[in-house]
PDB file of C-alpha atoms in Angstrom:
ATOM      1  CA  UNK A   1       0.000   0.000   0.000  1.00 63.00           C
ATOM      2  CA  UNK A   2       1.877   3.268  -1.179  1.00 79.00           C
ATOM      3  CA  UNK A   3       1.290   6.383   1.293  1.00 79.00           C
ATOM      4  CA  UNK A   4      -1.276   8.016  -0.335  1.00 81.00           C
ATOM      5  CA  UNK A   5      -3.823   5.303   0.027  1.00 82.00           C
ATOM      6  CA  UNK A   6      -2.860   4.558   3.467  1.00 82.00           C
ATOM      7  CA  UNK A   7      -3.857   8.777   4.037  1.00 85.00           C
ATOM      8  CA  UNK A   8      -7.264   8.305   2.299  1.00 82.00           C
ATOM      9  CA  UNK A   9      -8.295   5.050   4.108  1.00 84.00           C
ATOM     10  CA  UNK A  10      -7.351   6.896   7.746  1.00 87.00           C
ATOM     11  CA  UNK A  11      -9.053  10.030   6.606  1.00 89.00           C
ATOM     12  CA  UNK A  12     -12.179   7.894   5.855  1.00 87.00           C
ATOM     13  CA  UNK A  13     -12.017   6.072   9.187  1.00 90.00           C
ATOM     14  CA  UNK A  14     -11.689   9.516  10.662  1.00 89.00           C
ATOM     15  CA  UNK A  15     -14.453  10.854   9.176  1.00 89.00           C
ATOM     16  CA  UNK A  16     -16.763   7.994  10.086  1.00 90.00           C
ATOM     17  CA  UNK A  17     -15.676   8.215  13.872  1.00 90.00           C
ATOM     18  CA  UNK A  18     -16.201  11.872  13.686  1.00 88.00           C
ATOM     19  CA  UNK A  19     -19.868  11.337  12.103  1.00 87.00           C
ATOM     20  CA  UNK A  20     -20.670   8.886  15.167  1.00 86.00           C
ATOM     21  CA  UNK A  21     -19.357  10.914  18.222  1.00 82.00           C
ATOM     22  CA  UNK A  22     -21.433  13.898  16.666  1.00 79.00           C
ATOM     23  CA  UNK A  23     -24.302  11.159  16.597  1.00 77.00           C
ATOM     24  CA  UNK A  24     -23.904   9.893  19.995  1.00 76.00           C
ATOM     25  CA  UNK A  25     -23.588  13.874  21.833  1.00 70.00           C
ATOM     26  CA  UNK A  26     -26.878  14.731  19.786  1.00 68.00           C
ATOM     27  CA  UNK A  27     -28.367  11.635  20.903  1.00 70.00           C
ATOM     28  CA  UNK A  28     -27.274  11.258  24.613  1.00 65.00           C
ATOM     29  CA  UNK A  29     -28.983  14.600  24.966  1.00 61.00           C
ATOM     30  CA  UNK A  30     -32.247  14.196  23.136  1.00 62.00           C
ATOM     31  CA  UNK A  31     -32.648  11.108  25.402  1.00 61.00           C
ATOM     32  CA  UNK A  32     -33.487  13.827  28.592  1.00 55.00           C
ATOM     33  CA  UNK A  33     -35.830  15.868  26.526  1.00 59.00           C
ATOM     34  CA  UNK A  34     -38.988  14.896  26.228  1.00 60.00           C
ATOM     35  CA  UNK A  35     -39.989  18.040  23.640  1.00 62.00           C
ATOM     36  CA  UNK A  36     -36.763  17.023  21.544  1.00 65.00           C
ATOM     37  CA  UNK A  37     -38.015  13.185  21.686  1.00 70.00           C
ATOM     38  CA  UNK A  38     -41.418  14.132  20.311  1.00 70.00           C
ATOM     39  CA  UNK A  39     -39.424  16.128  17.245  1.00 72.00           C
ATOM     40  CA  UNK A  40     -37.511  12.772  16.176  1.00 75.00           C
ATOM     41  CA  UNK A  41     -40.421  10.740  16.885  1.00 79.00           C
ATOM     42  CA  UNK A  42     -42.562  13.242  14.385  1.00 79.00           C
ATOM     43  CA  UNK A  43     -39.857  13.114  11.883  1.00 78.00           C
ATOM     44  CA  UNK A  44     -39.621   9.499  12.003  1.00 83.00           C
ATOM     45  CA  UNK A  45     -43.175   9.197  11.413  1.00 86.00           C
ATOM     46  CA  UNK A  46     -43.072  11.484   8.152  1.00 83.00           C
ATOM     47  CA  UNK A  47     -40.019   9.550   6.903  1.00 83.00           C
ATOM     48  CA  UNK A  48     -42.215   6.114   7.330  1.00 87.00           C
ATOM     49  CA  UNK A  49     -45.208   7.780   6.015  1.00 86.00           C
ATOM     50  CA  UNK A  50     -43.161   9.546   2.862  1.00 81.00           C
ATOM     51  CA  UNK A  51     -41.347   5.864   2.226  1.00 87.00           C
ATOM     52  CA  UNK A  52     -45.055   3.705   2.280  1.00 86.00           C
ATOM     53  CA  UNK A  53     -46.628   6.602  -0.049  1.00 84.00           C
ATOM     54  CA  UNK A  54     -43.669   6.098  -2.787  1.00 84.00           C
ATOM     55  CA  UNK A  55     -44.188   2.053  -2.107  1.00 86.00           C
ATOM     56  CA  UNK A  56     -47.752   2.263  -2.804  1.00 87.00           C
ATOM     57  CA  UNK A  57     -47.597   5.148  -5.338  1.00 85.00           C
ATOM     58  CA  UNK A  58     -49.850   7.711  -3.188  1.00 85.00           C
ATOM     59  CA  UNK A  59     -49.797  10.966  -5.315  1.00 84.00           C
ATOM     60  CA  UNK A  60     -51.644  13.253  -3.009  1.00 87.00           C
ATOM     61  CA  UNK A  61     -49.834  12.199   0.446  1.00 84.00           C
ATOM     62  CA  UNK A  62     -46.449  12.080  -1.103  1.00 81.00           C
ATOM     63  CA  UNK A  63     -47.750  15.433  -2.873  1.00 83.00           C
ATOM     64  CA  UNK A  64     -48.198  16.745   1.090  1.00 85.00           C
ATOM     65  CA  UNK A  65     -45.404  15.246   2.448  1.00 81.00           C
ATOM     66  CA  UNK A  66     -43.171  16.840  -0.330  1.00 80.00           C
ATOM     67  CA  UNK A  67     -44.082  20.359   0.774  1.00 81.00           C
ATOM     68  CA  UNK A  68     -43.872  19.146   4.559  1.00 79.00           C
ATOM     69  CA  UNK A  69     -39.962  17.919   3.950  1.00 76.00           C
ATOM     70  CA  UNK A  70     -39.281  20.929   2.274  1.00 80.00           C
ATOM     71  CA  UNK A  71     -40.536  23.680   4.434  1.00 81.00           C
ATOM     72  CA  UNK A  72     -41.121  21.321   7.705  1.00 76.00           C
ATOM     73  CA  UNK A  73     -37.009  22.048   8.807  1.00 77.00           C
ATOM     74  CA  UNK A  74     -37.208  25.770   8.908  1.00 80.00           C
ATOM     75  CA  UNK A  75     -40.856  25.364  10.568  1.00 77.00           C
ATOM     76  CA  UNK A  76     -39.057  23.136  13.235  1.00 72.00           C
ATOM     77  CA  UNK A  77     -36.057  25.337  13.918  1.00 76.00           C
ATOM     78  CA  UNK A  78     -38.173  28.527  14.645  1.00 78.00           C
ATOM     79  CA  UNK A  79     -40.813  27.109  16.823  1.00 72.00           C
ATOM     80  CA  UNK A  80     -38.635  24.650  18.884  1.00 66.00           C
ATOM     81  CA  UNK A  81     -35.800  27.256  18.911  1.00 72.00           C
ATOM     82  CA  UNK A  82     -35.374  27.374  22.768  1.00 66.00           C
ATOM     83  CA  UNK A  83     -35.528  23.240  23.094  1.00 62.00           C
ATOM     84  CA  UNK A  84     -32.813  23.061  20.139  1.00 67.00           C
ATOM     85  CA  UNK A  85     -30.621  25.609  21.677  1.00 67.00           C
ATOM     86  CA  UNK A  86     -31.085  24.004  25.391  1.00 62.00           C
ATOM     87  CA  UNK A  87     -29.628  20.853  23.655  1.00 60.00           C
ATOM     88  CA  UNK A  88     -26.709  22.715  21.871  1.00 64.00           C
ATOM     89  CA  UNK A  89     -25.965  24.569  25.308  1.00 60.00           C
ATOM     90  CA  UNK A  90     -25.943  20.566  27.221  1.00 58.00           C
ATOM     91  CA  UNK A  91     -23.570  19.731  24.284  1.00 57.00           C
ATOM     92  CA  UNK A  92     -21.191  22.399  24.734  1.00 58.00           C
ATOM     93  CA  UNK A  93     -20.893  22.085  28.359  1.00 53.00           C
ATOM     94  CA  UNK A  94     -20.402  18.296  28.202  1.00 53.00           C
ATOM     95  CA  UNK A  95     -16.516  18.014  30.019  1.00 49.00           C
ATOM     96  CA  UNK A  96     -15.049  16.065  27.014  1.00 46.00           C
ATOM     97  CA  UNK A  97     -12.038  14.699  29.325  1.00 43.00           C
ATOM     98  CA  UNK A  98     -14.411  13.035  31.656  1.00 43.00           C
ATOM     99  CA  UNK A  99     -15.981  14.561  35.158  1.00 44.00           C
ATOM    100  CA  UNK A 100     -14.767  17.435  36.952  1.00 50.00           C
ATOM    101  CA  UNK A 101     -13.481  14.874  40.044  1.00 59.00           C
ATOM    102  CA  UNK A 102     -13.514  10.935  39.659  1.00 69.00           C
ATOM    103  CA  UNK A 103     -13.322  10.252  43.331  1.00 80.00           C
ATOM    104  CA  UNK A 104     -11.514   7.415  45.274  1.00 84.00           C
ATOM    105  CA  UNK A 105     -13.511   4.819  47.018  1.00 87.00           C
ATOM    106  CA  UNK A 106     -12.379   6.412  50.453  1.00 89.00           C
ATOM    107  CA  UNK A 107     -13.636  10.066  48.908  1.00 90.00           C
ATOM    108  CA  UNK A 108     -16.509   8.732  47.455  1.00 91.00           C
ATOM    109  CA  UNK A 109     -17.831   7.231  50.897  1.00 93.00           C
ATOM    110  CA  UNK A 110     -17.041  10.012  52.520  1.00 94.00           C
ATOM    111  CA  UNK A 111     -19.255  11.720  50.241  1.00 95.00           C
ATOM    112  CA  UNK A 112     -21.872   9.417  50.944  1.00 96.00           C
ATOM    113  CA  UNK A 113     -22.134   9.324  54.701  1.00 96.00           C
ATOM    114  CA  UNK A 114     -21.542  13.132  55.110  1.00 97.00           C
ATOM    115  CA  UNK A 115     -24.615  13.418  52.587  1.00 97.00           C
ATOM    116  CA  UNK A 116     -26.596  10.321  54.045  1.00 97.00           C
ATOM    117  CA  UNK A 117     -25.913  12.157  57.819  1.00 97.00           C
ATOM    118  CA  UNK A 118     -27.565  15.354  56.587  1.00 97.00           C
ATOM    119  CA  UNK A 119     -30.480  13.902  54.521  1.00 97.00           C
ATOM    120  CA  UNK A 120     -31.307  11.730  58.174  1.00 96.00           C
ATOM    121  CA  UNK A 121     -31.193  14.848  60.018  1.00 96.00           C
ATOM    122  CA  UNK A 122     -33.308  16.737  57.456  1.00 96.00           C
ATOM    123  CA  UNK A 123     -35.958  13.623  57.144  1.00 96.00           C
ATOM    124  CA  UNK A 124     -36.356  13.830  61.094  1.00 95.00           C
ATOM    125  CA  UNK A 125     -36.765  17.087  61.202  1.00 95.00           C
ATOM    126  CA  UNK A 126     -38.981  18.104  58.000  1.00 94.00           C
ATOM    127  CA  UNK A 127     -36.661  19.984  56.957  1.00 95.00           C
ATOM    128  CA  UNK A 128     -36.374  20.502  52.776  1.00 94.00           C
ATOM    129  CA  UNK A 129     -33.524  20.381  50.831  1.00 96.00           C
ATOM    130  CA  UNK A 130     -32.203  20.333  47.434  1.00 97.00           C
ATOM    131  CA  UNK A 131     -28.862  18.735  46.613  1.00 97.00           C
ATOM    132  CA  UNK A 132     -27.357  18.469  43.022  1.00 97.00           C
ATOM    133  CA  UNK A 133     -24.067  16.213  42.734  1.00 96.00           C
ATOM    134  CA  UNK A 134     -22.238  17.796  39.026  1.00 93.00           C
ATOM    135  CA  UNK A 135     -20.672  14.761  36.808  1.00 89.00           C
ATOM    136  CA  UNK A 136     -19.679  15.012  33.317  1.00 84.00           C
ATOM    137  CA  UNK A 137     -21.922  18.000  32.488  1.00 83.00           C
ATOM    138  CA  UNK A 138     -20.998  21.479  33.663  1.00 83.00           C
ATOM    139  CA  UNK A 139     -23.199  23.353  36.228  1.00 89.00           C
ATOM    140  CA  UNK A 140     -21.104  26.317  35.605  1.00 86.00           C
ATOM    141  CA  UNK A 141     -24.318  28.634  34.882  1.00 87.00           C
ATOM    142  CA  UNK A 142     -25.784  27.401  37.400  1.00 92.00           C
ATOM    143  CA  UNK A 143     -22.504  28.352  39.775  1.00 92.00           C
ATOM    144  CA  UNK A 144     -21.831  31.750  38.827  1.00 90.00           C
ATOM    145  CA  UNK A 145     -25.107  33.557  40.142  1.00 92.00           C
ATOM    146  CA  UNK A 146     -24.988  31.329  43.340  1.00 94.00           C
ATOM    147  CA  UNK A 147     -23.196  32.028  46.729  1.00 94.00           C
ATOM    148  CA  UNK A 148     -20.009  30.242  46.643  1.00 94.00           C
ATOM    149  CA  UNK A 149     -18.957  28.067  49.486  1.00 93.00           C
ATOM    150  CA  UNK A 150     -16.022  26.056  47.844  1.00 92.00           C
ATOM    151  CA  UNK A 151     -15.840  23.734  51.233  1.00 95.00           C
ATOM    152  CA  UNK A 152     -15.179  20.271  51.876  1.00 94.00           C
ATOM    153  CA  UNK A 153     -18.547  18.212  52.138  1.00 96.00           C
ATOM    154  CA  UNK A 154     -19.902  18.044  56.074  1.00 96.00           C
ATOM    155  CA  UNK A 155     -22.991  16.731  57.285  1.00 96.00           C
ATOM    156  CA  UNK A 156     -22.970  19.769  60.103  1.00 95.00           C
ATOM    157  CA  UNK A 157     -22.615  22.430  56.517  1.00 95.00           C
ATOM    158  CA  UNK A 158     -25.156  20.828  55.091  1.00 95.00           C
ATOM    159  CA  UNK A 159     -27.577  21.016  57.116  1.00 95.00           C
ATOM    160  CA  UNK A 160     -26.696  24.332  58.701  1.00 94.00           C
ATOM    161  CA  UNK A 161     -27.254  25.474  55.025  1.00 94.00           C
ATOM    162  CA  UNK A 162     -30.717  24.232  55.052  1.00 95.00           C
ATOM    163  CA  UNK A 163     -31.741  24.901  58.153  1.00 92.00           C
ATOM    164  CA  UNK A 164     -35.408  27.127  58.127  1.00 90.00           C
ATOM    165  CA  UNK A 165     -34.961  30.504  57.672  1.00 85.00           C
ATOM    166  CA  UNK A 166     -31.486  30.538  56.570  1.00 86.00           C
ATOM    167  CA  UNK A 167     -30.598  33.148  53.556  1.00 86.00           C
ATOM    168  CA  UNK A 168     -29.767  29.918  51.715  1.00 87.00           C
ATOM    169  CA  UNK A 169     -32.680  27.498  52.484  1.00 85.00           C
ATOM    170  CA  UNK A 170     -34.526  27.964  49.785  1.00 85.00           C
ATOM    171  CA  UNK A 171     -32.119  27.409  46.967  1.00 90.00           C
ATOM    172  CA  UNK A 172     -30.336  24.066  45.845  1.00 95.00           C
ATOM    173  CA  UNK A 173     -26.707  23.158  46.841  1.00 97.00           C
ATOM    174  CA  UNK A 174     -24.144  22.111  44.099  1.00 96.00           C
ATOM    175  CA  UNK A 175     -21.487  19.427  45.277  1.00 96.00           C
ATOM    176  CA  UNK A 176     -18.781  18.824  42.783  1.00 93.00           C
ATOM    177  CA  UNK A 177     -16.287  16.110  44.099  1.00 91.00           C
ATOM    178  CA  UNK A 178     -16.068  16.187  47.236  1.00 92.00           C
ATOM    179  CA  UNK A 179     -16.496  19.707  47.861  1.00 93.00           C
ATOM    180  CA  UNK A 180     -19.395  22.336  48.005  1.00 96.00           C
ATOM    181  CA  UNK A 181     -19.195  24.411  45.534  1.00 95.00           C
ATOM    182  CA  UNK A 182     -22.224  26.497  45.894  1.00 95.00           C
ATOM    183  CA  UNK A 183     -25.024  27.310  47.710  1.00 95.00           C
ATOM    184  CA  UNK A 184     -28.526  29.053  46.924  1.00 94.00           C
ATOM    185  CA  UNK A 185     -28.505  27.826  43.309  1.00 95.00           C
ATOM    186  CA  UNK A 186     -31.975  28.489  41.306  1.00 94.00           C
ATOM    187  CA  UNK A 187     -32.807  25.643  38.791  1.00 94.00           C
ATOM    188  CA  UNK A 188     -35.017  25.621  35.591  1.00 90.00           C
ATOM    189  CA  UNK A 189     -38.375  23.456  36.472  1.00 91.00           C
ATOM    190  CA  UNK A 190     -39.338  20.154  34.689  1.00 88.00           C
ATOM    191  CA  UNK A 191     -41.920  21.315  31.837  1.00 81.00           C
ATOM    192  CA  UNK A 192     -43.509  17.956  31.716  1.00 81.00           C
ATOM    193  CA  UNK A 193     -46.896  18.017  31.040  1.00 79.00           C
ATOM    194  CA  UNK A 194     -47.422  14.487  32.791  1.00 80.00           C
ATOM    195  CA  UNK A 195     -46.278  15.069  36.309  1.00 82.00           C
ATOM    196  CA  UNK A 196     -48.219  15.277  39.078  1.00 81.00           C
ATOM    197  CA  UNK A 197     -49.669  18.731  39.413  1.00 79.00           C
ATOM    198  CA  UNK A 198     -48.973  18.125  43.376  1.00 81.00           C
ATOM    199  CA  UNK A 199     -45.567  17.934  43.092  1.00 85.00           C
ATOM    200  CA  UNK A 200     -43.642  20.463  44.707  1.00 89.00           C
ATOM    201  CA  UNK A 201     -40.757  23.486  43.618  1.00 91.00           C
ATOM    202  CA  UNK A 202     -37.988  21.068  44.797  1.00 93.00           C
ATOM    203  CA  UNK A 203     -39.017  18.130  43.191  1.00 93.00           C
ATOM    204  CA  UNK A 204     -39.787  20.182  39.786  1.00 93.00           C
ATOM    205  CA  UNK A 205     -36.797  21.473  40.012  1.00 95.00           C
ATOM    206  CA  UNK A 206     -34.825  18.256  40.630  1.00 95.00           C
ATOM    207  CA  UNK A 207     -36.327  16.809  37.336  1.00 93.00           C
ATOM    208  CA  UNK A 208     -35.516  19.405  35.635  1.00 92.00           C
ATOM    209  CA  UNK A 209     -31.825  19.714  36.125  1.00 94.00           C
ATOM    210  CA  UNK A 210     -31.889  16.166  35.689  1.00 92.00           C
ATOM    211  CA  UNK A 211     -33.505  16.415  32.567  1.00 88.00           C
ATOM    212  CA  UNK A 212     -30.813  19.192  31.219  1.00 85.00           C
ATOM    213  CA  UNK A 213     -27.529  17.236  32.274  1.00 87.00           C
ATOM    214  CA  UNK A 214     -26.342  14.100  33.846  1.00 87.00           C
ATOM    215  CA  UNK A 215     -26.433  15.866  37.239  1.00 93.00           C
ATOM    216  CA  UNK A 216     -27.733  13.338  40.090  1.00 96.00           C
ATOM    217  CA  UNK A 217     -30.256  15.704  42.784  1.00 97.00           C
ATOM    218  CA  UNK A 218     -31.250  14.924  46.320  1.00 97.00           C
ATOM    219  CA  UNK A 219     -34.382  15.758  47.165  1.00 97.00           C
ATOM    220  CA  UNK A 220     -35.973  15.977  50.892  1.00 96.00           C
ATOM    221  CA  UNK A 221     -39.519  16.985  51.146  1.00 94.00           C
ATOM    222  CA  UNK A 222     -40.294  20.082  53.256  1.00 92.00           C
ATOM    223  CA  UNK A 223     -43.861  18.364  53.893  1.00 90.00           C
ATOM    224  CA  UNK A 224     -43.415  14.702  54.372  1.00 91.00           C
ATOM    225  CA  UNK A 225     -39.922  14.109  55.127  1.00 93.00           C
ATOM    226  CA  UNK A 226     -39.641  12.207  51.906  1.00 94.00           C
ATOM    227  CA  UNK A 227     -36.831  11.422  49.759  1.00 96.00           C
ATOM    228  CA  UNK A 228     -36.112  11.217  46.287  1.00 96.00           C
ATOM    229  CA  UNK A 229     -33.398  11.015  43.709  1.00 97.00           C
ATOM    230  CA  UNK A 230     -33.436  12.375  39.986  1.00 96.00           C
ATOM    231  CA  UNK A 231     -31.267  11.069  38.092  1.00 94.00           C
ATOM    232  CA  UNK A 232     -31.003  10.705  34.013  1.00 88.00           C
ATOM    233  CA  UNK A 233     -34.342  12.452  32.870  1.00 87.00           C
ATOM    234  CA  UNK A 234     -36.164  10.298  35.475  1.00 90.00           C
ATOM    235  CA  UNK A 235     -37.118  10.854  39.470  1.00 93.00           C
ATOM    236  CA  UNK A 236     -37.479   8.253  41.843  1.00 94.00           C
ATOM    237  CA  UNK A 237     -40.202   9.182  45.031  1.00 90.00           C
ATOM    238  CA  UNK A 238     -40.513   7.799  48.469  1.00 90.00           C
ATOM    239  CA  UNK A 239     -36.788   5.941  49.051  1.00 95.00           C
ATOM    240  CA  UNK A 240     -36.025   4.243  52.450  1.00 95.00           C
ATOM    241  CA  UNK A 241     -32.801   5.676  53.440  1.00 95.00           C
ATOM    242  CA  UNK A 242     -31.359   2.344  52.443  1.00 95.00           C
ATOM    243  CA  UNK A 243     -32.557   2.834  48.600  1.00 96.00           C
ATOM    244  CA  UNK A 244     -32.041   5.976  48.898  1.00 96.00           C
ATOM    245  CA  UNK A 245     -28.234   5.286  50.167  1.00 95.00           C
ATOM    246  CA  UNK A 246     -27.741   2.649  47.583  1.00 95.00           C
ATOM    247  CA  UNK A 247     -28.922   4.391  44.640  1.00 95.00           C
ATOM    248  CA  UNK A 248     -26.750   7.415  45.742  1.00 95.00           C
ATOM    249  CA  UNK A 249     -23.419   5.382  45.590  1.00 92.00           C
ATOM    250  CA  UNK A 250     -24.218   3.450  42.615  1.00 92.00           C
ATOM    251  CA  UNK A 251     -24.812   6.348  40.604  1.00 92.00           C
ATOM    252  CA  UNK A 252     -21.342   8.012  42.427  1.00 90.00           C
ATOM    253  CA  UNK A 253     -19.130   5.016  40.575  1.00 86.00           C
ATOM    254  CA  UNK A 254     -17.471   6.202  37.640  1.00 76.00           C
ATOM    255  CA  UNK A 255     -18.306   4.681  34.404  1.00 63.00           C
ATOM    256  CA  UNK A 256     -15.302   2.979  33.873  1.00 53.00           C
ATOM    257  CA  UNK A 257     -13.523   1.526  37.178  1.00 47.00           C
ATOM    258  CA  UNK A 258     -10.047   2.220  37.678  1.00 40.00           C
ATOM    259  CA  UNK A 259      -7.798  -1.126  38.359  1.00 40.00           C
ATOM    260  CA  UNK A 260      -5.113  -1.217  41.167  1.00 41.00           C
ATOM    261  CA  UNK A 261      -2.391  -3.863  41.293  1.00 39.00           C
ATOM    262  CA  UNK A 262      -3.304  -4.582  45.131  1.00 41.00           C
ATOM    263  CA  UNK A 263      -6.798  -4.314  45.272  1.00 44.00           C
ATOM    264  CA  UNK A 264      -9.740  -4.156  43.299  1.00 44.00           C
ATOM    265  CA  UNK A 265     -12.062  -0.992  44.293  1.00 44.00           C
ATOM    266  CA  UNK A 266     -14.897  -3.634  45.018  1.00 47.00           C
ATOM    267  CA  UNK A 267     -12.464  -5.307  47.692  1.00 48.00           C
ATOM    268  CA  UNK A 268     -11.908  -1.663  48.957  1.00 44.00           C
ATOM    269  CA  UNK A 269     -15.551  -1.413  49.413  1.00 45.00           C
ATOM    270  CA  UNK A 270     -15.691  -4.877  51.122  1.00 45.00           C
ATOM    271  CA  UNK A 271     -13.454  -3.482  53.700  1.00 42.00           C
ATOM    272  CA  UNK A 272     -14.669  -0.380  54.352  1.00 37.00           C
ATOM    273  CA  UNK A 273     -17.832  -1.921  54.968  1.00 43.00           C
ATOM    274  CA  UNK A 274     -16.256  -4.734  57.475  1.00 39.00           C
TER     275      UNK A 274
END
């Protein structure tokens, strides 16, 4: 193989892997939004319908659907304008390198029991909070207009930062790491039409970070004491503080587990837990 055709069968294989990671980004964050899912779903539909029309020779519908392929993309880009450009935005703060801290197993269940200590206190008392743990999508915007704490992760901080009547109560609490970052943080509220109209600001807002990045919130119920995790477009209600505890670490453990000559991190875990 001379040079040249080595270059244009790299180029080729570069191009493809290029094509797919731009596939994959657009896809991973469709997945979370629901308006974005009904736009493929409605395009799909029109491709079927434009492919069975030219099958059985339907003038009139493939007449239709002509003028609906041809206008149909500029009609989609202005009216779902804000849902395209809440994608984009997701895209572009994806951390290509991987998350802003992959913790240890000693740091990660740290992280857990100082967080598992508050959320106890906070269920006992009925007291609500709103926690948001950053992974591989930025909460930068969320960051800047919040009070920054930038302190290692306590129980006693935690709570003290959600205690009633505190500047801070109100607003949700950013961890990144093993540190909190910030404090007071305002999210954007699920817009999905099929929740239930009784759930509350926190849990709204919970979904809806979740929905918008890979972000994993904590949510304690001001009301009942309840808790519940969102996590990956999805919340789940009413956890025993063992779910809830479970769920929490599982969803801590980085994607791909790092190997260590002595020990494995699951033999770690073992005797941590002993």
């Amino acid at each position: 193989m001379t040079l040249t055709s080595i270059w244009g069968v790299a180029t080729k294989i570069l191009d493809i892997c290029v094509v797919w990671l731009l596939f994959y980004f657009i896809l991973k964050n469709i997945r979370n939004n629901i308006k974005m899912v009904l736009i493929v779903k409605g395009v799909l539909l029109i491709i079927a319908i434009e492919i069975v029309s030219k099958v059985f020779n339907l003038y009139t519908v493939g007449l239709i659907l002509q003028y609906v392929l041809e206008w149909g993309p500029l009609a989609i880009i202005i009216i779902f304008q804000p849902e395209i450009r809440a994608v984009l935005e997701s895209i572009g703060r994806t951390q290509l390198l991987g998350r802003h801290k992959v913790l240890t197993v000693d740091e990660r269940e740290k992280v857990v029991v100082e967080i598992m200590k508050s959320v106890e206190f906070l269920k006992r008392n009925r007291i609500g909070a709103l926690m948001v743990i950053e992974r591989d999508i930025s909460l930068q915007e969320y960051i800047e207009p919040s009070t920054k704490i930038y302190a290692d992760i306590s129980s006693e901080l935690l709570c003290n930062l959600f205690f009633p009547n505190s500047p801070l109560h109100d607003g949700g609490v950013i961890i990144q790491g093993d540190r909190i970052t910030s404090a007071g943080a305002v999210f954007k509220t699920s817009m999905n039409p099929n929740l239930n109209k009784r759930m509350g600001t926190r849990h709204r807002a919970a979904l809806g970070i979740a929905e918008e990045s890979d972000a994993i919130a904590l949510v304690v119920s001001e009301e009942t004491g309840r808790l519940s995790i969102a996590c990956d477009g999805d919340i789940n209600y009413n956890l025993t503080l063992d779910d809830f505890r479970s769920m929490l670490m599982a969803e801590l453990k980085p994607k791909a587990e790092v190997f260590y000559d002595a020990k494995t991190e699951e033999e770690q875990e073992e005797d941590i837990d002993d």
